[in-house]
Amino acid sequence: MSLSNMFCSRCGDGFEPHEKIVNSNGELWHTQCFVCAQCFRTFPDGTFYEFEGRKYCEHDFHVLFAPCCGKCGEFVIGRVIKAMNANWHPQCFRCESCNKELAELGFVRHQGQALCHDCRASARASGANKHTCHKCHGLIDDRPLRFRGEVYHPYHFNCSSCGVELNSDAREVKSRPGYTANDLNELYCLRCHDKMGIPICGACRRPIEERVVTALGKHWHVEHFVCAKCEKPFLGHRHYEKKGLAYCETHYHQLFGNLCFICNQVIAGDVFTALNKAWCVHHFACSVCDQKMTQKTKFYELDLKPVCKKCYEKFPSEFKRRLRKAHEYTPKKSPVS
């Protein structure tokens, strides 16, 4: 074909001899005419997108026709997930609870959120104050069976010893000396478990596989035997019992014993009780001169604190008269318990 029979597809003009011609799918263009239909600029590196017979640069094609991802906001090129009234990259469309990709798993809309089927079942169970079975994902109407950190319908398991269908009282047995490899981390009915002689924790009601604390007529995991007040484990330290409960030394004496008014420590030996307070023997002293006082020392009260006789005698007569009138009692001894 001669140049006289060739015309530009955009402007319709012919071509000059030796002029560079752009051929795209059999159509001929002047180089200055081969431009984006939107911005009229030449195509960088010759890359263009065609839609309904018109050619666009990459940027304008994305702006005009490519959807934006509902999560990252970037253009979605290639596979598009259309869900929840938005478009998504496959890797951006995830469960809003566990963050798993939903493109292959499928999803369920729950209260305006996209959830995988497992999380949807858990959300339903939580709303009904129930558990979801880790195996079948159904709601558990009765007490669940707990095994390896998950909850199940008890009837999904059988006793590893007698084969009976289990209930929520089933016990998990972990590695213990004397048991074979097939017995490790297995479930047993309560009857078979009791035959094995494994103690049950008085707090969590689970088997105690390692060190056992025996107190208050029960067995405990070391970390579960705690003070009834501060809930800190005793970890081998001394505990005090009162009405079926265990207390650390400090809280036992706070609740049922004596703490020194001065040092706020438990009074281990003799106790001074005076002015409705308790004192260590070596902390009971005059509040004016700090002279230590004994059970034979006479003292006076001043602002709910003890004052020795020597300091009291130094007070002005009028001040002492007002004190006597206000308190209406005479000097007294501090009793010792």
Coordinates of C-alpha atoms in Angstrom, one line a residue:
M1 CA 0.0 0.0 0.0
S2 CA 1.4 3.4 -1.0
L3 CA 1.5 6.4 1.3
S4 CA -1.1 8.1 -0.9
N5 CA -3.7 5.5 0.2
M6 CA -2.8 5.6 3.9
F7 CA -4.6 8.0 6.3
C8 CA -4.4 8.7 10.1
S9 CA -7.2 7.0 12.1
R10 CA -7.6 10.1 14.3
C11 CA -7.1 13.2 12.1
G12 CA -7.7 11.6 8.7
D13 CA -4.7 13.3 7.1
G14 CA -2.1 11.4 5.1
F15 CA 1.5 10.7 5.9
E16 CA 4.7 12.3 4.7
P17 CA 7.4 10.3 3.1
H18 CA 9.7 8.7 5.7
E19 CA 7.3 9.8 8.5
K20 CA 7.1 7.4 11.5
I21 CA 3.7 5.7 11.5
V22 CA 2.1 3.9 14.5
N23 CA 0.3 0.7 13.6
S24 CA -2.1 -0.5 16.2
N25 CA -4.3 -3.5 15.3
G26 CA -4.2 -2.5 11.7
E27 CA -5.0 1.1 12.3
L28 CA -2.5 3.8 11.3
W29 CA -1.7 6.9 13.4
H30 CA 0.5 9.9 13.3
T31 CA 2.8 9.6 16.4
Q32 CA 1.3 12.9 17.6
C33 CA -2.2 11.6 17.1
F34 CA -1.6 8.3 18.9
V35 CA -2.6 9.7 22.4
C36 CA -4.9 9.0 25.3
A37 CA -8.6 9.7 24.6
Q38 CA -8.9 11.3 28.0
C39 CA -5.8 13.4 28.6
F40 CA -4.5 13.6 25.0
R41 CA -1.0 12.7 26.1
T42 CA 1.2 10.1 24.4
F43 CA 1.4 6.7 26.0
P44 CA 4.4 6.2 28.3
D45 CA 6.4 3.3 26.9
G46 CA 3.7 2.7 24.4
T47 CA 1.4 1.0 27.1
F48 CA -2.3 1.7 26.7
Y49 CA -5.7 0.2 27.6
E50 CA -8.5 0.0 25.1
F51 CA -12.2 0.2 25.9
E52 CA -15.1 0.4 23.5
G53 CA -12.7 1.3 20.7
R54 CA -11.0 4.1 22.5
K55 CA -7.5 4.0 23.9
Y56 CA -6.5 5.3 27.4
C57 CA -3.3 5.7 29.3
E58 CA -3.0 3.5 32.4
H59 CA -3.8 6.3 34.9
D60 CA -7.0 7.5 33.1
F61 CA -8.2 4.0 32.4
H62 CA -8.0 3.2 36.2
V63 CA -9.7 6.4 37.1
L64 CA -12.5 5.9 34.6
F65 CA -13.1 2.2 34.7
A66 CA -11.1 0.3 37.4
P67 CA -12.8 -0.1 40.8
C68 CA -11.1 1.0 44.0
C69 CA -10.5 -1.5 46.9
G70 CA -12.8 -0.9 49.9
K71 CA -9.9 -1.5 52.3
C72 CA -6.6 -0.1 50.8
G73 CA -8.2 2.4 48.4
E74 CA -5.9 1.3 45.6
F75 CA -7.2 0.4 42.1
V76 CA -8.1 -3.2 41.7
I77 CA -6.5 -4.7 38.6
G78 CA -7.2 -8.2 37.7
R79 CA -9.5 -10.3 39.9
V80 CA -12.1 -8.2 41.7
I81 CA -14.1 -9.3 44.8
K82 CA -17.5 -7.7 44.8
A83 CA -19.1 -7.9 48.3
M84 CA -20.6 -5.8 51.1
N85 CA -21.5 -3.1 48.5
A86 CA -17.8 -2.6 47.6
N87 CA -14.9 -3.9 45.5
W88 CA -11.9 -5.6 47.0
H89 CA -8.5 -7.0 46.2
P90 CA -8.8 -10.8 47.0
Q91 CA -6.0 -10.4 49.6
C92 CA -7.8 -7.3 51.2
F93 CA -11.2 -9.0 51.7
R94 CA -10.8 -10.6 55.1
C95 CA -12.8 -11.7 58.1
E96 CA -13.2 -8.8 60.5
S97 CA -12.8 -11.1 63.4
C98 CA -10.0 -13.5 62.7
N99 CA -8.5 -11.7 59.6
K100 CA -8.6 -14.8 57.3
E101 CA -8.9 -14.2 53.6
L102 CA -12.5 -14.8 52.5
A103 CA -12.1 -15.0 48.7
E104 CA -11.9 -18.8 48.9
L105 CA -13.5 -19.5 52.3
G106 CA -16.8 -17.7 51.7
F107 CA -18.3 -15.3 54.2
V108 CA -21.5 -14.4 56.0
R109 CA -22.7 -10.9 56.7
H110 CA -23.3 -10.4 60.4
Q111 CA -24.3 -7.0 61.9
G112 CA -22.7 -5.1 59.0
Q113 CA -19.5 -7.1 59.1
A114 CA -18.0 -9.8 56.8
L115 CA -17.2 -12.9 58.9
C116 CA -16.0 -16.3 58.0
H117 CA -18.3 -19.2 58.9
D118 CA -16.4 -20.1 62.1
C119 CA -16.5 -16.5 63.4
R120 CA -20.1 -16.1 62.5
A121 CA -20.9 -19.2 64.6
S122 CA -18.9 -17.8 67.5
A123 CA -20.6 -14.5 67.2
R124 CA -24.0 -16.2 67.4
A125 CA -22.9 -18.2 70.4
S126 CA -21.6 -15.2 72.2
G127 CA -24.9 -13.3 71.6
A128 CA -26.8 -16.2 73.1
N129 CA -24.3 -16.6 76.0
K130 CA -23.4 -20.0 74.7
H131 CA -20.3 -21.8 73.4
T132 CA -19.5 -22.9 69.8
C133 CA -18.3 -26.4 69.2
H134 CA -14.8 -26.3 67.7
K135 CA -15.5 -29.4 65.7
C136 CA -19.0 -28.9 64.2
H137 CA -19.3 -25.1 64.8
G138 CA -22.8 -25.7 66.3
L139 CA -24.1 -24.0 69.5
I140 CA -23.5 -26.0 72.7
D141 CA -26.8 -25.9 74.7
D142 CA -25.4 -27.9 77.7
R143 CA -22.0 -27.6 79.5
P144 CA -19.2 -27.8 77.0
L145 CA -16.2 -30.2 77.1
R146 CA -12.9 -28.4 77.2
F147 CA -10.0 -30.2 75.4
R148 CA -6.7 -28.7 74.4
G149 CA -7.9 -25.1 74.9
E150 CA -11.1 -25.5 72.8
V151 CA -14.7 -26.3 73.6
Y152 CA -16.7 -29.1 72.1
H153 CA -20.0 -31.0 72.3
P154 CA -19.1 -33.8 74.8
Y155 CA -20.6 -36.4 72.5
H156 CA -17.9 -35.9 69.9
F157 CA -15.5 -37.9 72.1
N158 CA -15.4 -41.2 73.8
C159 CA -13.4 -42.3 76.9
S160 CA -9.9 -43.5 76.0
S161 CA -10.3 -46.3 78.5
C162 CA -13.8 -47.8 78.4
G163 CA -15.1 -46.2 75.2
V164 CA -18.2 -44.7 76.8
E165 CA -19.6 -41.5 75.2
L166 CA -18.3 -38.6 77.3
N167 CA -20.1 -35.7 79.1
S168 CA -18.8 -32.4 80.4
D169 CA -17.2 -34.1 83.4
A170 CA -14.6 -35.7 81.2
R171 CA -11.0 -35.2 82.3
E172 CA -7.9 -34.7 80.1
V173 CA -4.8 -36.6 81.0
K174 CA -1.4 -35.2 80.0
S175 CA 2.0 -36.7 80.1
R176 CA 2.6 -38.6 83.4
P177 CA 5.3 -41.1 84.4
G178 CA 4.1 -44.6 84.1
Y179 CA 1.7 -44.1 81.2
T180 CA 2.3 -45.3 77.7
A181 CA 2.5 -42.9 74.7
N182 CA -1.0 -43.8 73.6
D183 CA -2.4 -42.5 77.0
L184 CA -0.9 -39.0 76.7
N185 CA -3.3 -36.0 76.2
E186 CA -6.4 -38.2 76.1
L187 CA -9.9 -37.8 77.5
Y188 CA -11.3 -40.1 80.1
C189 CA -14.7 -40.4 81.7
L190 CA -14.8 -39.5 85.4
R191 CA -15.0 -43.1 86.6
C192 CA -11.9 -44.2 84.7
H193 CA -10.1 -41.0 85.6
D194 CA -10.8 -41.5 89.4
K195 CA -9.2 -45.0 89.0
M196 CA -6.0 -43.4 87.8
G197 CA -5.7 -41.4 91.1
I198 CA -5.0 -38.0 89.6
P199 CA -6.0 -35.2 92.0
I200 CA -8.4 -32.4 90.8
C201 CA -7.7 -28.7 91.5
G202 CA -10.1 -27.1 94.0
A203 CA -10.1 -23.9 91.9
C204 CA -10.3 -24.8 88.2
R205 CA -11.6 -28.4 88.6
R206 CA -9.0 -29.6 86.2
P207 CA -6.5 -32.5 86.8
I208 CA -3.2 -31.6 88.5
E209 CA -0.5 -33.2 86.4
E210 CA 2.6 -31.7 88.2
R211 CA 3.2 -30.3 91.7
V212 CA 0.2 -30.5 94.0
V213 CA -0.6 -28.2 96.9
T214 CA -2.8 -29.8 99.6
A215 CA -4.6 -27.4 101.9
L216 CA -8.1 -26.6 103.2
G217 CA -9.0 -30.3 102.6
K218 CA -8.5 -29.9 98.8
H219 CA -5.8 -30.2 96.2
W220 CA -4.6 -27.2 94.1
H221 CA -2.4 -26.2 91.2
V222 CA 0.5 -24.2 92.7
E223 CA -0.6 -21.1 90.7
H224 CA -4.3 -21.5 91.8
F225 CA -3.7 -21.7 95.6
V226 CA -4.0 -17.9 96.3
C227 CA -4.9 -15.5 99.0
A228 CA -8.7 -14.9 99.3
K229 CA -8.1 -11.2 99.5
C230 CA -5.3 -10.2 97.1
E231 CA -5.5 -13.4 94.9
K232 CA -1.7 -13.7 94.8
P233 CA -0.3 -17.3 94.8
F234 CA 1.4 -18.3 98.0
L235 CA 4.1 -20.2 96.0
G236 CA 5.2 -22.1 99.1
H237 CA 5.0 -19.2 101.5
R238 CA 3.1 -19.5 104.7
H239 CA -0.7 -19.1 104.6
Y240 CA -3.4 -18.6 107.3
E241 CA -6.8 -20.3 107.3
K242 CA -10.0 -18.7 108.4
K243 CA -13.5 -20.0 107.8
G244 CA -12.4 -22.3 104.9
L245 CA -10.4 -19.6 103.1
A246 CA -6.7 -19.0 102.9
Y247 CA -5.0 -15.6 103.4
C248 CA -1.5 -14.3 103.1
E249 CA 0.1 -13.1 106.4
T250 CA -0.5 -9.4 105.7
H251 CA -4.2 -9.6 104.8
Y252 CA -4.9 -12.2 107.5
H253 CA -3.7 -9.7 110.1
Q254 CA -5.4 -6.8 108.4
L255 CA -8.7 -8.6 108.5
F256 CA -8.4 -10.6 111.7
G257 CA -5.2 -9.6 113.5
N258 CA -3.1 -6.5 114.4
L259 CA -1.0 -4.1 112.3
C260 CA 1.3 -1.6 114.0
F261 CA 0.0 2.0 113.9
I262 CA 3.5 3.3 113.2
C263 CA 5.1 0.8 110.8
N264 CA 1.9 -0.8 109.4
Q265 CA 3.6 -4.3 109.7
V266 CA 2.1 -7.4 111.3
I267 CA 2.9 -7.4 115.0
A268 CA 4.5 -10.7 115.6
G269 CA 5.2 -10.4 119.4
D270 CA 3.6 -8.5 122.3
V271 CA 1.0 -5.9 121.3
F272 CA 0.4 -2.5 122.8
T273 CA -3.2 -1.6 122.6
A274 CA -3.9 2.0 123.4
L275 CA -6.0 4.8 122.1
N276 CA -8.0 2.2 120.0
K277 CA -4.8 1.3 118.1
A278 CA -2.2 -1.4 118.1
W279 CA 1.5 -0.8 118.4
C280 CA 4.7 -2.8 118.2
V281 CA 6.4 -2.8 121.7
H282 CA 9.4 -0.9 120.3
H283 CA 7.3 1.6 118.4
F284 CA 5.1 2.8 121.3
A285 CA 6.7 6.2 122.1
C286 CA 5.9 9.7 123.2
S287 CA 4.7 11.7 120.2
V288 CA 6.5 14.8 121.5
C289 CA 10.0 13.6 122.5
D290 CA 10.0 10.2 120.9
Q291 CA 11.0 8.6 124.1
K292 CA 10.1 4.9 124.1
M293 CA 7.5 3.9 126.7
T294 CA 6.9 0.5 128.4
Q295 CA 3.8 -1.1 129.9
K296 CA 4.6 0.7 133.2
T297 CA 4.9 4.2 131.7
K298 CA 2.1 6.6 132.3
F299 CA 1.0 8.6 129.3
Y300 CA -1.6 11.2 128.3
E301 CA -3.6 11.5 125.1
L302 CA -3.0 14.5 122.8
D303 CA -4.7 14.5 119.4
L304 CA -5.2 10.7 119.7
K305 CA -1.4 10.3 120.2
P306 CA 0.4 9.3 123.4
V307 CA 2.4 11.9 125.4
C308 CA 4.7 10.9 128.3
K309 CA 4.2 12.4 131.7
K310 CA 7.5 14.5 131.5
C311 CA 6.3 16.2 128.3
Y312 CA 2.8 16.6 129.6
E313 CA 4.1 18.4 132.7
K314 CA 5.8 21.0 130.5
F315 CA 2.5 22.1 129.0
P316 CA 1.0 25.4 130.3
S317 CA -1.5 24.9 133.1
E318 CA -4.4 26.3 131.2
F319 CA -3.7 24.0 128.3
K320 CA -3.6 21.0 130.6
R321 CA -6.8 22.1 132.2
R322 CA -8.5 22.2 128.8
L323 CA -7.2 18.8 127.9
R324 CA -8.5 17.3 131.2
K325 CA -11.8 18.9 130.6
A326 CA -12.0 17.7 127.0
H327 CA -11.0 14.1 127.6
E328 CA -12.3 13.8 131.2
Y329 CA -9.9 11.0 132.2
T330 CA -6.8 10.6 134.2
P331 CA -3.3 9.4 133.3
K332 CA -3.3 5.7 132.5
K333 CA -1.1 2.8 131.7
S334 CA -0.8 1.1 128.4
P335 CA -1.9 -2.5 128.7
V336 CA 0.0 -5.3 127.1
S337 CA -1.7 -8.2 125.3

